[in-house]
PDB file of C-alpha atoms in Angstrom:
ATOM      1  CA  UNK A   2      98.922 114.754  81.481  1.00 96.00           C
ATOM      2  CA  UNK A   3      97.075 113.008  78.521  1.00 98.00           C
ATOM      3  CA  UNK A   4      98.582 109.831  76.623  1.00 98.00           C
ATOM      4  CA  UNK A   5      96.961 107.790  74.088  1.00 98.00           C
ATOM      5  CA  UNK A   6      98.335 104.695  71.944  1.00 98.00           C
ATOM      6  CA  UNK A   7      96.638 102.974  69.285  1.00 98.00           C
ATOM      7  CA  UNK A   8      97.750  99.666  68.308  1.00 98.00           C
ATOM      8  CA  UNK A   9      96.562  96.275  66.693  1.00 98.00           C
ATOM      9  CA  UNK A  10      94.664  93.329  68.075  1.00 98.00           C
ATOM     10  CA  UNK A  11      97.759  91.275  67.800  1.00 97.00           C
ATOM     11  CA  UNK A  12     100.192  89.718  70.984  1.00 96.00           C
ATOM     12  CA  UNK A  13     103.081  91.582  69.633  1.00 98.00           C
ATOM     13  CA  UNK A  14     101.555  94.554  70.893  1.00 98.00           C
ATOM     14  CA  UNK A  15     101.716  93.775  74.216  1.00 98.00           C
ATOM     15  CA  UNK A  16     105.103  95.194  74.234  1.00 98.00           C
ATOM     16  CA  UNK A  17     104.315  98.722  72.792  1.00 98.00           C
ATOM     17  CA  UNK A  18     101.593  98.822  75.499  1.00 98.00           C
ATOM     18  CA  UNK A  19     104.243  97.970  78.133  1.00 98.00           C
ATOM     19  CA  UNK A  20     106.168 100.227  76.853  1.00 98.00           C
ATOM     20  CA  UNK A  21     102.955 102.934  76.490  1.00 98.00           C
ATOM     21  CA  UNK A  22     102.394 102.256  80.294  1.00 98.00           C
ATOM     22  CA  UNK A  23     106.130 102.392  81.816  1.00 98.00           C
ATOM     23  CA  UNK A  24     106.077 106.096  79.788  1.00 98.00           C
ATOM     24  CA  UNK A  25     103.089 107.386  81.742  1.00 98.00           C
ATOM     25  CA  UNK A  26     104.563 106.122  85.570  1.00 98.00           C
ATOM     26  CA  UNK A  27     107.707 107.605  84.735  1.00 97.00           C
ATOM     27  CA  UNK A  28     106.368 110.707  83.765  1.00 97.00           C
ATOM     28  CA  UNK A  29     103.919 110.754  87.009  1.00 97.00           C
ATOM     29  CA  UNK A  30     106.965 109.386  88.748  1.00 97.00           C
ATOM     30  CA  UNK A  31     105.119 107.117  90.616  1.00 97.00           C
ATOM     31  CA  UNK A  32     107.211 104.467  92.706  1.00 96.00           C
ATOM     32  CA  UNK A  33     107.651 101.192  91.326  1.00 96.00           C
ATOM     33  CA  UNK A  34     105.032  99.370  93.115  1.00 97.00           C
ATOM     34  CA  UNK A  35     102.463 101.368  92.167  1.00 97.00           C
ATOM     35  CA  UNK A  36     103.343 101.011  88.425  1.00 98.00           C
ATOM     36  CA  UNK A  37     103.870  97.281  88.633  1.00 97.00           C
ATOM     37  CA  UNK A  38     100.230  97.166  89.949  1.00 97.00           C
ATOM     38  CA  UNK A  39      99.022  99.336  87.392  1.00 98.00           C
ATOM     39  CA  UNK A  40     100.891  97.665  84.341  1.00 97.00           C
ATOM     40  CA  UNK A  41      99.445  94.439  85.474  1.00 96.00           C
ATOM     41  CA  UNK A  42      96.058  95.360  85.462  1.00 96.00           C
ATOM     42  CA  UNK A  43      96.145  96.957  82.108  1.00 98.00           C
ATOM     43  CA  UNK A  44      98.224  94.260  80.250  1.00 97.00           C
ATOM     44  CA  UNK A  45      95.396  91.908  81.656  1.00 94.00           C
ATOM     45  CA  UNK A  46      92.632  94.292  80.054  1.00 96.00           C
ATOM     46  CA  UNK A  47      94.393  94.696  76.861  1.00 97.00           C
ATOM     47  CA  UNK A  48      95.038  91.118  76.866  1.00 95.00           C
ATOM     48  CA  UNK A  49      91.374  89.507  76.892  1.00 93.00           C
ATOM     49  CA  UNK A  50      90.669  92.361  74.404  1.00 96.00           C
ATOM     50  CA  UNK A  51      93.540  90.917  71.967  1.00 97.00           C
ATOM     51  CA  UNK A  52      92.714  86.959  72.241  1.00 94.00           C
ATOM     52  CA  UNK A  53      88.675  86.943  72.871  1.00 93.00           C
ATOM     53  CA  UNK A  54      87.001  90.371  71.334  1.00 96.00           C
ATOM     54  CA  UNK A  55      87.420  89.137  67.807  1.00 97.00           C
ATOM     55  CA  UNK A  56      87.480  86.777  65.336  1.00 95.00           C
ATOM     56  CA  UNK A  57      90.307  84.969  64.413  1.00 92.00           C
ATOM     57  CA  UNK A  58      91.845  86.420  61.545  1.00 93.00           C
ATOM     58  CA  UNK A  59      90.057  89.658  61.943  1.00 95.00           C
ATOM     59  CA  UNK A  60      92.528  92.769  62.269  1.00 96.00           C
ATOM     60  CA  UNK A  61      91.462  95.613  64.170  1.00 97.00           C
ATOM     61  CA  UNK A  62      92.740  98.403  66.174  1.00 98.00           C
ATOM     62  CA  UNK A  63      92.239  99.360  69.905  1.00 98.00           C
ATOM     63  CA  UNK A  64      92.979 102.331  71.727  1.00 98.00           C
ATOM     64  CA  UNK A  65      94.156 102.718  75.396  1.00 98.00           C
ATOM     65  CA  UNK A  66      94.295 106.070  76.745  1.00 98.00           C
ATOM     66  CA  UNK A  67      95.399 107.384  80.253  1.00 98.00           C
ATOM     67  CA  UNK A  68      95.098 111.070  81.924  1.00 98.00           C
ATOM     68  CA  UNK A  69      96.136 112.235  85.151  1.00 98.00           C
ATOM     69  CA  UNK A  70      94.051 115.057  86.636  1.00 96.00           C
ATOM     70  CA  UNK A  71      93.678 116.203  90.458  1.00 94.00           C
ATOM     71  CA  UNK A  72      94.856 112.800  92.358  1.00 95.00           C
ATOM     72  CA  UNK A  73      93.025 110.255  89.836  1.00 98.00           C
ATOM     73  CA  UNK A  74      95.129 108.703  86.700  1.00 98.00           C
ATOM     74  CA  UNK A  75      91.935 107.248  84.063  1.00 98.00           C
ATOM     75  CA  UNK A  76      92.737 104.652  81.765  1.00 98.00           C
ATOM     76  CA  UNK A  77      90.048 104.280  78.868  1.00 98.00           C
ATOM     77  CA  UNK A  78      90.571 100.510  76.934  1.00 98.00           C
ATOM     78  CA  UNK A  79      88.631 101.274  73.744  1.00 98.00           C
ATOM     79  CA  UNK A  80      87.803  98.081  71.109  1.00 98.00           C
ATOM     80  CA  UNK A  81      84.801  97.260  68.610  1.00 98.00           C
ATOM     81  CA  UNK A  82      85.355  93.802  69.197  1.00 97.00           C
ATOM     82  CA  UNK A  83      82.150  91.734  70.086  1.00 96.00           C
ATOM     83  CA  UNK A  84      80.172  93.219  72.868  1.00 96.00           C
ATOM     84  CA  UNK A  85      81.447  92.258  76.765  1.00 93.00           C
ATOM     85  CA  UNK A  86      80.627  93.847  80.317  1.00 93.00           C
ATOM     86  CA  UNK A  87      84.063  91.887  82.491  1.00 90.00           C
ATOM     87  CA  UNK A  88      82.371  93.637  85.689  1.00 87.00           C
ATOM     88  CA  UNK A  89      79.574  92.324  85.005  1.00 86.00           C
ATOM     89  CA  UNK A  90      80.823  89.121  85.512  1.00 69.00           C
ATOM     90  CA  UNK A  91      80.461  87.887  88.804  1.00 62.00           C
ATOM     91  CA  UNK A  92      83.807  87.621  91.218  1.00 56.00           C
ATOM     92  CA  UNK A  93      86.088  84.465  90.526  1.00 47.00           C
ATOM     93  CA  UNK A  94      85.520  82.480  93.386  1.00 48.00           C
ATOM     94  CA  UNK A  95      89.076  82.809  95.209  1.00 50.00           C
ATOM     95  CA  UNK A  96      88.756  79.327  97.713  1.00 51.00           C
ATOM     96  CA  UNK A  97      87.677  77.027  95.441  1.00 49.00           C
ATOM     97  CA  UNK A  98      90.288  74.635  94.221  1.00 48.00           C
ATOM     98  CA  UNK A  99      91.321  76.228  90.759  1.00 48.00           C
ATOM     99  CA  UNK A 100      90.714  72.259  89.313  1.00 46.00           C
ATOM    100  CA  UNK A 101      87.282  72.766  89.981  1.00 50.00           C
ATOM    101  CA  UNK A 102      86.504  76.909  89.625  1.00 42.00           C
ATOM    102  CA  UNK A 103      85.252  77.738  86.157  1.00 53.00           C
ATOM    103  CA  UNK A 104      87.824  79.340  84.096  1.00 53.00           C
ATOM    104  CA  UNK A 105      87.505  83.012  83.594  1.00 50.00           C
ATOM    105  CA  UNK A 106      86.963  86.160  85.632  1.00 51.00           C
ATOM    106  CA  UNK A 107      90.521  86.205  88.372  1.00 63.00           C
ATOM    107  CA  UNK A 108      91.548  88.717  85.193  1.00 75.00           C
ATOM    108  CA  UNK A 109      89.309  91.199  86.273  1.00 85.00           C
ATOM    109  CA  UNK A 110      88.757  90.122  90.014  1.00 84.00           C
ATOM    110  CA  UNK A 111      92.747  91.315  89.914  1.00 89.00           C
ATOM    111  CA  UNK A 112      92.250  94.244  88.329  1.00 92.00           C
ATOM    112  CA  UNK A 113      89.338  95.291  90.607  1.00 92.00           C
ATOM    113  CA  UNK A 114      91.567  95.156  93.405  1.00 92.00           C
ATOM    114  CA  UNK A 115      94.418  97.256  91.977  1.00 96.00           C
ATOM    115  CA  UNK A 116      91.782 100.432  90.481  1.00 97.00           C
ATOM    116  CA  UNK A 117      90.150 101.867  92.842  1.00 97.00           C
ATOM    117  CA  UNK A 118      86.664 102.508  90.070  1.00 97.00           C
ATOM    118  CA  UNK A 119      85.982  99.727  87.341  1.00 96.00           C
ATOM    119  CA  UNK A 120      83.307 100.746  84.852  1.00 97.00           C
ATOM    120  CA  UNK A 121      82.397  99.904  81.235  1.00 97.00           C
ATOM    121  CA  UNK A 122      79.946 101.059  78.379  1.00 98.00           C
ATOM    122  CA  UNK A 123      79.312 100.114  75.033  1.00 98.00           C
ATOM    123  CA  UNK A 124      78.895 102.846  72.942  1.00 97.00           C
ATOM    124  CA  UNK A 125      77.411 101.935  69.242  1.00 97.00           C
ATOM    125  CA  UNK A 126      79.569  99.230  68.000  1.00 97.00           C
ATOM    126  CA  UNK A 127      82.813 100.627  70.822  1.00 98.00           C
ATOM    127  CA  UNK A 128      83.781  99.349  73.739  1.00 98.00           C
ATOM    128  CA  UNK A 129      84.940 101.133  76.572  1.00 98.00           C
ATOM    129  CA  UNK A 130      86.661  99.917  79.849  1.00 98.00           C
ATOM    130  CA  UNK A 131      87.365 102.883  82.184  1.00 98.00           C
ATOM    131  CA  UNK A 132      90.115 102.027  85.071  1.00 98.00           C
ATOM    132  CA  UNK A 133      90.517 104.827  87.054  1.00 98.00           C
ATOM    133  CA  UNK A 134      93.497 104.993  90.494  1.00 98.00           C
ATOM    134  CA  UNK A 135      93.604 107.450  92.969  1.00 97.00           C
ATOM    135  CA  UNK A 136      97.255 108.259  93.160  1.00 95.00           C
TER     136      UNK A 136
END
């Protein structure tokens, strides 16, 4: 199985992508709460991508693709928004009183925990988040 969507760098969008991902765990029939774990991750990906890769005003497409192959379902997040490594970020720190923890980085601290690999690469002005799950 192979799925792709390409949409716009614009909140609306977070539907179609909801929409994008409840398609793929219905067709891979996976139970529901697997693909509540999985949508969650991915709508926090997409998110960051929509409100912090670009300039305001600028209009740009993204693409998130997933495959299933063996036991493993990938998801590639593709942008050319500015360049940004999230797991290279270092862990939101969990105890800390959130009034005091600097904001940023429980977005991909969560979706760490739900993918079993997190990996990214820029490549020329793309980039690319790969989320993969072993299923």
């Amino acid at each position: 199985m192979k799925r792709e969507l390409t949409f716009r760098n614009e909140e609306q969008e977070l539907v179609r992508v909801a929409e994008f991902m409840e398609n793929v765990c219905d067709e891979l029939q996976l139970d529901m709460h697997v693909s509540m774990k999985l949508q969650v991750a991915i709508e926090e990906m997409v998110t960051n991508v929509i409100f912090y890769a670009y300039p305001e005003g600028t209009s740009a497409d993204i693409t998130l693709s997933a495959e299933y192959e063996g036991n493993e379902l990938t998801f590639v997040l593709s942008d050319t928004g500015k360049a940004f490594d999230p797991t290279a970020k270092e862990d939101a720190d969990i105890i800390a009183n959130p009034m005091d923890r600097e904001q940023g980085g429980m977005g991909i601290l969560i979706v760490k925990n739900i993918m079993n690999e997190v990996s990214y690469q820029r490549l020329g002005d793309t980039n690319q988040l790969t989320m993969k799950k072993k299923l």
